[in-house]
Amino acid sequence: MAQLRFMALDLVNKRPKKDVDSEGSTKISDYFEKDVFSIKEMRTNLAPSIYKKVSKAIEKGEKIDPETADSVAAAARAWAMSKGATHYTHWFQPLTGSTAEKHDSFFDPMSKLEKFKGSALVQQEPDASSFPNGGIRSTFEARGYTAWDPSSPMFIYGATLCIPTIFVSYTGEALDYKAPLMKAVDAVDKAATKVCQLFDRKVTRVKPSLGCEQEYFVVDKALYASRPDLVMGGRTIFGHNPARGQQLDDHYFGSIPTRVYNFMKDFEKEALKLGVPVSTRHNEVAPSQFEVAPVFEDMNVAADHNILLMDLMSRVARLHELEVLFHEKPFSGLNGNGKHNNWSLITNTGVNLFQPSSSARDNLIFLVFFVNTLKAVFEHEGLMRASIASAGNDHRLGANEAPPAIVSAFIGQQLSAVLDELEQNGSVKVDKGDNMYMKLGIDKIPEIILDNTDRNRTSPFAFTGNKFEFRAVGSNQNVANPMTVLNLIVADQLETFHSEVEAEEGKGTEKRLAIVNILRKYIKESKAIRFEGDGYSDEWVEEAGKRGLSNVKDTPRAIDAYLTEKSKKLFAENAVMNEVELEARNEIMWENYIMKIQIESRMMGDLAMNHILPTAISYQNKLIVNANGLKGLNIDHDSITTTIKEISKHIENIKNGVRDMIEERKRINKIEDSRDRAIAYCDDVKAKYFEDIRYAVDKLELLVDDEDWPLVKYRELLFLR
Ligand code: ADP
Ligand code: MG
């Protein structure tokens, strides 16, 4: 039974202890974007007139005409072939959660030449019948197509030119993550630009930006392969906590184990070649847990880069005999994996709208965006929660040792004081000739708002100086989902704000005063979303309940927030998604959830019955022989008998648990409605059986002889050197 475990451990011990190699260029500028058909490459490789058209189209987010596309395609092919590429592919993000590609050769056997037409660059029809579509395609159209997104540069991966694309049905419904995100980016651009123009006519475009802090675990490949639960579901469904977990906090910011360091250097280099601007690396809280973060970029590109990076990390890890775990909770009892989404809005004039400044006027702009964001999050907290829902993230949000599933915003002491003062100055009258900024107390927002002591690690949505950080995002998620929601709700809120300002101005109110009064109203209305205390505490859960904030702990119910009348209206009015698309997506998420729990449940049954029980029984038999022997010799054997009884009890519990769980699955699988089925899987399979079965197995791990135990243990998985 335990053979596989010891073979794997043996392999790990024999891994060559390579030192960090220092060959190759260490100057990043030598290879940064080497494999990217960047703006710079376009300028070099395109005729000036074509380049001008393309860069304008990219800058303004406009369509590219067929002739221009032909020229771009020809140049991209020549460039790609000069770098050894033989194929091209439309690279897209279907709702399966990973990326998809179908490679086509540049070589045309008819003409015996390499070819790549503009039409093939712009649009392609993948054989997509097996991608999830939540019933859209069967109801409306049989086919979908991918369409080029010129704002995200093409890159070479392996020997293939990858073209970032969106994936939509012929009737226009989005079948991917990227299309809605791009629409939400447009919506926030439009709304934020309008609001900026209340102050500054030179602002003609506002772009959301994103920097993702990606957490992950690294384990040895052989150990990983020996644990079917990791291979199939990305997390350990059994395993007792090691004697030395993360209590000591010694891993955090400690030195990085050599094997992992080599891996990091390697994937970072590959990432940089692909234009992913990775810049920081460090150990995380748990043993064998790490983080990588790139410098922030335009929303759309950053989102693409995040999944590209995850894919790349998995591939490079295997070359180092390692495996990366992006699951939100690979190990119980240890810190989970999150992905902080750092977000801000930046104008074409180079101003970060979330950067407080020393000028009073600019601070009013800052306050407008700051307060509107808080108001948006308050109005749509349920939707924010829904946007980060997944079976994996359910283990982080609202579960043990994790932040609750409540969305709240942390803004720090100083800004809280600013908002409080603004709110309380409600009756201040501002007359002509007054310094209104001073009178309203908004002339003195300190420029550097947060120092490191004013950080709150427990807040799901925190203001950190010049950006907001959506921290409750799951590490394994495509960030397009939460970022679509965040950009959309802020867009919608800014539109409302703009109309309200116009209406007030129409009544003859001075513009700045109108703005301040509306902000005051928002500050009052959205107060419930602000929370500065310990987000992990029980008091907060209670307090949040009193404030009317939602606390939905599981995915099947959390995603209901997408389908409320309020949400449907929000998505439709801002042209991000229609009702059909929203419903289809929920359908896919419920089905996906069911699949995940089903797999884990089967895996649990299989491991428990076929690996754990036989091991426990055979060990128990040894003890019985021993007890009988002792008895024959008239030696006290009470403690052995006690252990035998204990083992029996756990065996019994496992057997009954697995049997009942299987019966439940059979019943649930007959439920027609996918939401009901997902909820049943959540309540009647996962909640009812997983912990009990695990408890018994983990107890057996402590009782059974280490030599016999079939699964690689936590201490073996986690202390990689
Ligand atoms: P931490 O949150 O740990 O202090 P940093 O301040 O270094 O980390 O930033 C984390 C991430 O936030 C990085 O990816 C960084 O590029 C990104 N970031 C910084 N400024 C902005 C901004 N204005 N908009 C979006 N992301 C930003
Ligand atoms: Mg952070």
mmCIF file of N, CA, C and O in Angstrom, residues 616-675:
data_model
loop_
_atom_site.group_PDB
_atom_site.id
_atom_site.type_symbol
_atom_site.label_atom_id
_atom_site.label_comp_id
_atom_site.label_asym_id
_atom_site.label_seq_id
_atom_site.Cartn_x
_atom_site.Cartn_y
_atom_site.Cartn_z
ATOM 1 N N ALA A 616 -5.772 0.386 7.275
ATOM 2 C CA ALA A 616 -6.159 0.403 8.693
ATOM 3 C C ALA A 616 -6.470 -1.002 9.186
ATOM 4 O O ALA A 616 -6.070 -1.401 10.289
ATOM 5 N N ILE A 617 -7.163 -1.762 8.337
ATOM 6 C CA ILE A 617 -7.537 -3.121 8.744
ATOM 7 C C ILE A 617 -6.302 -3.994 8.899
ATOM 8 O O ILE A 617 -6.170 -4.748 9.871
ATOM 9 N N SER A 618 -5.379 -3.867 7.970
ATOM 10 C CA SER A 618 -4.217 -4.750 8.075
ATOM 11 C C SER A 618 -3.358 -4.362 9.283
ATOM 12 O O SER A 618 -2.798 -5.222 9.969
ATOM 13 N N TYR A 619 -3.309 -3.082 9.574
ATOM 14 C CA TYR A 619 -2.574 -2.680 10.780
ATOM 15 C C TYR A 619 -3.288 -3.176 12.044
ATOM 16 O O TYR A 619 -2.663 -3.648 12.990
ATOM 17 N N GLN A 620 -4.609 -3.079 11.967
ATOM 18 C CA GLN A 620 -5.403 -3.549 13.104
ATOM 19 C C GLN A 620 -5.164 -5.051 13.344
ATOM 20 O O GLN A 620 -5.044 -5.499 14.482
ATOM 21 N N ASN A 621 -5.071 -5.795 12.234
ATOM 22 C CA ASN A 621 -4.793 -7.232 12.360
ATOM 23 C C ASN A 621 -3.468 -7.488 13.063
ATOM 24 O O ASN A 621 -3.353 -8.374 13.904
ATOM 25 N N LYS A 622 -2.475 -6.692 12.713
ATOM 26 C CA LYS A 622 -1.175 -6.831 13.386
ATOM 27 C C LYS A 622 -1.342 -6.630 14.889
ATOM 28 O O LYS A 622 -0.755 -7.344 15.696
ATOM 29 N N LEU A 623 -2.142 -5.606 15.215
ATOM 30 C CA LEU A 623 -2.346 -5.315 16.636
ATOM 31 C C LEU A 623 -3.084 -6.456 17.329
ATOM 32 O O LEU A 623 -2.794 -6.801 18.481
ATOM 33 N N ILE A 624 -4.027 -7.060 16.600
ATOM 34 C CA ILE A 624 -4.789 -8.167 17.187
ATOM 35 C C ILE A 624 -3.858 -9.347 17.486
ATOM 36 O O ILE A 624 -3.903 -9.948 18.564
ATOM 37 N N VAL A 625 -2.999 -9.645 16.531
ATOM 38 C CA VAL A 625 -2.026 -10.721 16.748
ATOM 39 C C VAL A 625 -1.187 -10.405 17.979
ATOM 40 O O VAL A 625 -0.972 -11.235 18.866
ATOM 41 N N ASN A 626 -0.759 -9.138 18.018
ATOM 42 C CA ASN A 626 0.057 -8.703 19.135
ATOM 43 C C ASN A 626 -0.683 -8.834 20.478
ATOM 44 O O ASN A 626 -0.151 -9.356 21.455
ATOM 45 N N ALA A 627 -1.940 -8.391 20.454
ATOM 46 C CA ALA A 627 -2.738 -8.444 21.694
ATOM 47 C C ALA A 627 -2.919 -9.888 22.158
ATOM 48 O O ALA A 627 -2.779 -10.197 23.352
ATOM 49 N N ASN A 628 -3.214 -10.763 21.172
ATOM 50 C CA ASN A 628 -3.387 -12.177 21.520
ATOM 51 C C ASN A 628 -2.109 -12.767 22.090
ATOM 52 O O ASN A 628 -2.139 -13.536 23.054
ATOM 53 N N GLY A 629 -1.008 -12.406 21.484
ATOM 54 C CA GLY A 629 0.297 -12.875 21.972
ATOM 55 C C GLY A 629 0.521 -12.452 23.411
ATOM 56 O O GLY A 629 0.915 -13.247 24.270
ATOM 57 N N LEU A 630 0.251 -11.159 23.657
ATOM 58 C CA LEU A 630 0.437 -10.630 25.010
ATOM 59 C C LEU A 630 -0.459 -11.354 26.005
ATOM 60 O O LEU A 630 -0.055 -11.696 27.116
ATOM 61 N N LYS A 631 -1.678 -11.593 25.530
ATOM 62 C CA LYS A 631 -2.649 -12.274 26.375
ATOM 63 C C LYS A 631 -2.128 -13.660 26.757
ATOM 64 O O LYS A 631 -2.168 -14.051 27.938
ATOM 65 N N GLY A 632 -1.610 -14.388 25.740
ATOM 66 C CA GLY A 632 -1.067 -15.723 25.972
ATOM 67 C C GLY A 632 0.044 -15.702 27.007
ATOM 68 O O GLY A 632 0.239 -16.640 27.771
ATOM 69 N N LEU A 633 0.797 -14.605 27.010
ATOM 70 C CA LEU A 633 1.913 -14.501 27.949
ATOM 71 C C LEU A 633 1.488 -13.879 29.273
ATOM 72 O O LEU A 633 2.325 -13.577 30.120
ATOM 73 N N ASN A 634 0.156 -13.616 29.328
ATOM 74 C CA ASN A 634 -0.371 -13.005 30.549
ATOM 75 C C ASN A 634 0.177 -11.606 30.819
ATOM 76 O O ASN A 634 0.385 -11.207 31.951
ATOM 77 N N ILE A 635 0.457 -10.890 29.726
ATOM 78 C CA ILE A 635 0.956 -9.528 29.876
ATOM 79 C C ILE A 635 -0.192 -8.562 29.607
ATOM 80 O O ILE A 635 -1.029 -8.811 28.733
ATOM 81 N N ASP A 636 -0.193 -7.456 30.311
ATOM 82 C CA ASP A 636 -1.262 -6.467 30.166
ATOM 83 C C ASP A 636 -1.333 -5.952 28.721
ATOM 84 O O ASP A 636 -0.338 -5.498 28.165
ATOM 85 N N HIS A 637 -2.512 -6.026 28.117
ATOM 86 C CA HIS A 637 -2.648 -5.584 26.722
ATOM 87 C C HIS A 637 -3.783 -4.575 26.550
ATOM 88 O O HIS A 637 -4.333 -4.412 25.467
ATOM 89 N N ASP A 638 -4.118 -3.900 27.634
ATOM 90 C CA ASP A 638 -5.227 -2.937 27.592
ATOM 91 C C ASP A 638 -5.031 -1.830 26.563
ATOM 92 O O ASP A 638 -5.946 -1.491 25.814
ATOM 93 N N SER A 639 -3.826 -1.274 26.548
ATOM 94 C CA SER A 639 -3.619 -0.139 25.647
ATOM 95 C C SER A 639 -3.745 -0.574 24.191
ATOM 96 O O SER A 639 -4.268 0.146 23.349
ATOM 97 N N ILE A 640 -3.274 -1.790 23.886
ATOM 98 C CA ILE A 640 -3.405 -2.298 22.523
ATOM 99 C C ILE A 640 -4.898 -2.478 22.188
ATOM 100 O O ILE A 640 -5.359 -2.093 21.114
ATOM 101 N N THR A 641 -5.610 -3.030 23.114
ATOM 102 C CA THR A 641 -7.044 -3.237 22.881
ATOM 103 C C THR A 641 -7.755 -1.904 22.652
ATOM 104 O O THR A 641 -8.611 -1.783 21.784
ATOM 105 N N THR A 642 -7.359 -0.916 23.433
ATOM 106 C CA THR A 642 -7.964 0.407 23.258
ATOM 107 C C THR A 642 -7.714 0.922 21.837
ATOM 108 O O THR A 642 -8.624 1.420 21.175
ATOM 109 N N THR A 643 -6.487 0.788 21.378
ATOM 110 C CA THR A 643 -6.165 1.249 20.018
ATOM 111 C C THR A 643 -6.974 0.477 18.985
ATOM 112 O O THR A 643 -7.498 1.060 18.028
ATOM 113 N N ILE A 644 -7.064 -0.834 19.190
ATOM 114 C CA ILE A 644 -7.843 -1.648 18.251
ATOM 115 C C ILE A 644 -9.282 -1.146 18.193
ATOM 116 O O ILE A 644 -9.869 -1.001 17.113
ATOM 117 N N LYS A 645 -9.819 -0.833 19.354
ATOM 118 C CA LYS A 645 -11.198 -0.337 19.399
ATOM 119 C C LYS A 645 -11.323 1.009 18.694
ATOM 120 O O LYS A 645 -12.271 1.262 17.964
ATOM 121 N N GLU A 646 -10.345 1.850 18.946
ATOM 122 C CA GLU A 646 -10.369 3.178 18.304
ATOM 123 C C GLU A 646 -10.352 3.046 16.791
ATOM 124 O O GLU A 646 -11.117 3.701 16.086
ATOM 125 N N ILE A 647 -9.454 2.189 16.328
ATOM 126 C CA ILE A 647 -9.368 1.983 14.878
ATOM 127 C C ILE A 647 -10.707 1.471 14.349
ATOM 128 O O ILE A 647 -11.208 1.933 13.323
ATOM 129 N N SER A 648 -11.289 0.532 15.078
ATOM 130 C CA SER A 648 -12.591 -0.015 14.659
ATOM 131 C C SER A 648 -13.628 1.083 14.504
ATOM 132 O O SER A 648 -14.394 1.115 13.543
ATOM 133 N N LYS A 649 -13.625 1.978 15.479
ATOM 134 C CA LYS A 649 -14.619 3.054 15.468
ATOM 135 C C LYS A 649 -14.448 3.920 14.207
ATOM 136 O O LYS A 649 -15.404 4.210 13.502
ATOM 137 N N HIS A 650 -13.204 4.283 13.913
ATOM 138 C CA HIS A 650 -12.966 5.125 12.732
ATOM 139 C C HIS A 650 -13.319 4.379 11.445
ATOM 140 O O HIS A 650 -13.900 4.946 10.522
ATOM 141 N N ILE A 651 -12.965 3.117 11.408
ATOM 142 C CA ILE A 651 -13.281 2.307 10.224
ATOM 143 C C ILE A 651 -14.798 2.291 10.003
ATOM 144 O O ILE A 651 -15.292 2.502 8.888
ATOM 145 N N GLU A 652 -15.493 2.074 11.096
ATOM 146 C CA GLU A 652 -16.957 2.049 11.032
ATOM 147 C C GLU A 652 -17.498 3.380 10.484
ATOM 148 O O GLU A 652 -18.319 3.414 9.575
ATOM 149 N N ASN A 653 -16.996 4.457 11.053
ATOM 150 C CA ASN A 653 -17.459 5.785 10.622
ATOM 151 C C ASN A 653 -17.182 6.051 9.146
ATOM 152 O O ASN A 653 -17.998 6.629 8.438
ATOM 153 N N ILE A 654 -16.012 5.631 8.716
ATOM 154 C CA ILE A 654 -15.667 5.853 7.307
ATOM 155 C C ILE A 654 -16.607 5.052 6.417
ATOM 156 O O ILE A 654 -17.189 5.567 5.461
ATOM 157 N N LYS A 655 -16.766 3.775 6.754
ATOM 158 C CA LYS A 655 -17.615 2.902 5.932
ATOM 159 C C LYS A 655 -19.030 3.456 5.838
ATOM 160 O O LYS A 655 -19.588 3.584 4.753
ATOM 161 N N ASN A 656 -19.591 3.809 6.988
ATOM 162 C CA ASN A 656 -20.962 4.330 6.988
ATOM 163 C C ASN A 656 -21.056 5.652 6.238
ATOM 164 O O ASN A 656 -21.977 5.874 5.457
ATOM 165 N N GLY A 657 -20.073 6.505 6.504
ATOM 166 C CA GLY A 657 -20.076 7.813 5.854
ATOM 167 C C GLY A 657 -20.046 7.683 4.343
ATOM 168 O O GLY A 657 -20.850 8.291 3.630
ATOM 169 N N VAL A 658 -19.123 6.864 3.855
ATOM 170 C CA VAL A 658 -18.985 6.723 2.402
ATOM 171 C C VAL A 658 -20.255 6.107 1.806
ATOM 172 O O VAL A 658 -20.761 6.568 0.781
ATOM 173 N N ARG A 659 -20.779 5.094 2.490
ATOM 174 C CA ARG A 659 -21.988 4.443 1.974
ATOM 175 C C ARG A 659 -23.147 5.452 1.885
ATOM 176 O O ARG A 659 -23.784 5.594 0.841
ATOM 177 N N ASP A 660 -23.358 6.186 2.948
ATOM 178 C CA ASP A 660 -24.468 7.153 2.942
ATOM 179 C C ASP A 660 -24.245 8.271 1.922
ATOM 180 O O ASP A 660 -25.175 8.746 1.286
ATOM 181 N N MET A 661 -22.994 8.681 1.813
ATOM 182 C CA MET A 661 -22.680 9.759 0.870
ATOM 183 C C MET A 661 -22.999 9.319 -0.559
ATOM 184 O O MET A 661 -23.549 10.087 -1.351
ATOM 185 N N ILE A 662 -22.670 8.075 -0.877
ATOM 186 C CA ILE A 662 -22.959 7.571 -2.223
ATOM 187 C C ILE A 662 -24.472 7.541 -2.467
ATOM 188 O O ILE A 662 -24.960 7.921 -3.531
ATOM 189 N N GLU A 663 -25.205 7.111 -1.453
ATOM 190 C CA GLU A 663 -26.674 7.094 -1.582
ATOM 191 C C GLU A 663 -27.204 8.509 -1.853
ATOM 192 O O GLU A 663 -28.073 8.706 -2.695
ATOM 193 N N GLU A 664 -26.661 9.470 -1.123
ATOM 194 C CA GLU A 664 -27.078 10.856 -1.318
ATOM 195 C C GLU A 664 -26.803 11.305 -2.745
ATOM 196 O O GLU A 664 -27.642 11.944 -3.388
ATOM 197 N N ARG A 665 -25.635 10.976 -3.245
ATOM 198 C CA ARG A 665 -25.272 11.373 -4.614
ATOM 199 C C ARG A 665 -26.271 10.816 -5.616
ATOM 200 O O ARG A 665 -26.703 11.500 -6.532
ATOM 201 N N LYS A 666 -26.632 9.547 -5.398
ATOM 202 C CA LYS A 666 -27.581 8.921 -6.328
ATOM 203 C C LYS A 666 -28.890 9.687 -6.328
ATOM 204 O O LYS A 666 -29.484 9.940 -7.374
ATOM 205 N N ARG A 667 -29.331 10.042 -5.133
ATOM 206 C CA ARG A 667 -30.596 10.788 -5.028
ATOM 207 C C ARG A 667 -30.464 12.149 -5.719
ATOM 208 O O ARG A 667 -31.293 12.538 -6.535
ATOM 209 N N ILE A 668 -29.371 12.839 -5.411
ATOM 210 C CA ILE A 668 -29.199 14.214 -5.895
ATOM 211 C C ILE A 668 -29.046 14.269 -7.414
ATOM 212 O O ILE A 668 -29.550 15.170 -8.073
ATOM 213 N N ASN A 669 -28.350 13.263 -7.968
ATOM 214 C CA ASN A 669 -28.121 13.281 -9.414
ATOM 215 C C ASN A 669 -29.421 13.273 -10.214
ATOM 216 O O ASN A 669 -29.433 13.624 -11.392
ATOM 217 N N LYS A 670 -30.501 12.878 -9.563
ATOM 218 C CA LYS A 670 -31.784 12.840 -10.277
ATOM 219 C C LYS A 670 -32.471 14.203 -10.274
ATOM 220 O O LYS A 670 -33.475 14.395 -10.966
ATOM 221 N N ILE A 671 -31.938 15.134 -9.491
ATOM 222 C CA ILE A 671 -32.578 16.463 -9.438
ATOM 223 C C ILE A 671 -32.356 17.177 -10.770
ATOM 224 O O ILE A 671 -31.233 17.273 -11.253
ATOM 225 N N GLU A 672 -33.432 17.657 -11.329
ATOM 226 C CA GLU A 672 -33.398 18.241 -12.668
ATOM 227 C C GLU A 672 -32.687 19.604 -12.685
ATOM 228 O O GLU A 672 -31.708 19.803 -13.396
ATOM 229 N N ASP A 673 -33.180 20.511 -11.875
ATOM 230 C CA ASP A 673 -32.710 21.893 -11.889
ATOM 231 C C ASP A 673 -31.264 21.994 -11.379
ATOM 232 O O ASP A 673 -30.945 21.485 -10.306
ATOM 233 N N SER A 674 -30.409 22.661 -12.162
ATOM 234 C CA SER A 674 -28.997 22.635 -11.785
ATOM 235 C C SER A 674 -28.712 23.434 -10.518
ATOM 236 O O SER A 674 -27.829 23.084 -9.748
ATOM 237 N N ARG A 675 -29.459 24.505 -10.285
ATOM 238 C CA ARG A 675 -29.247 25.255 -9.042
ATOM 239 C C ARG A 675 -29.606 24.384 -7.833
ATOM 240 O O ARG A 675 -28.846 24.293 -6.870
#
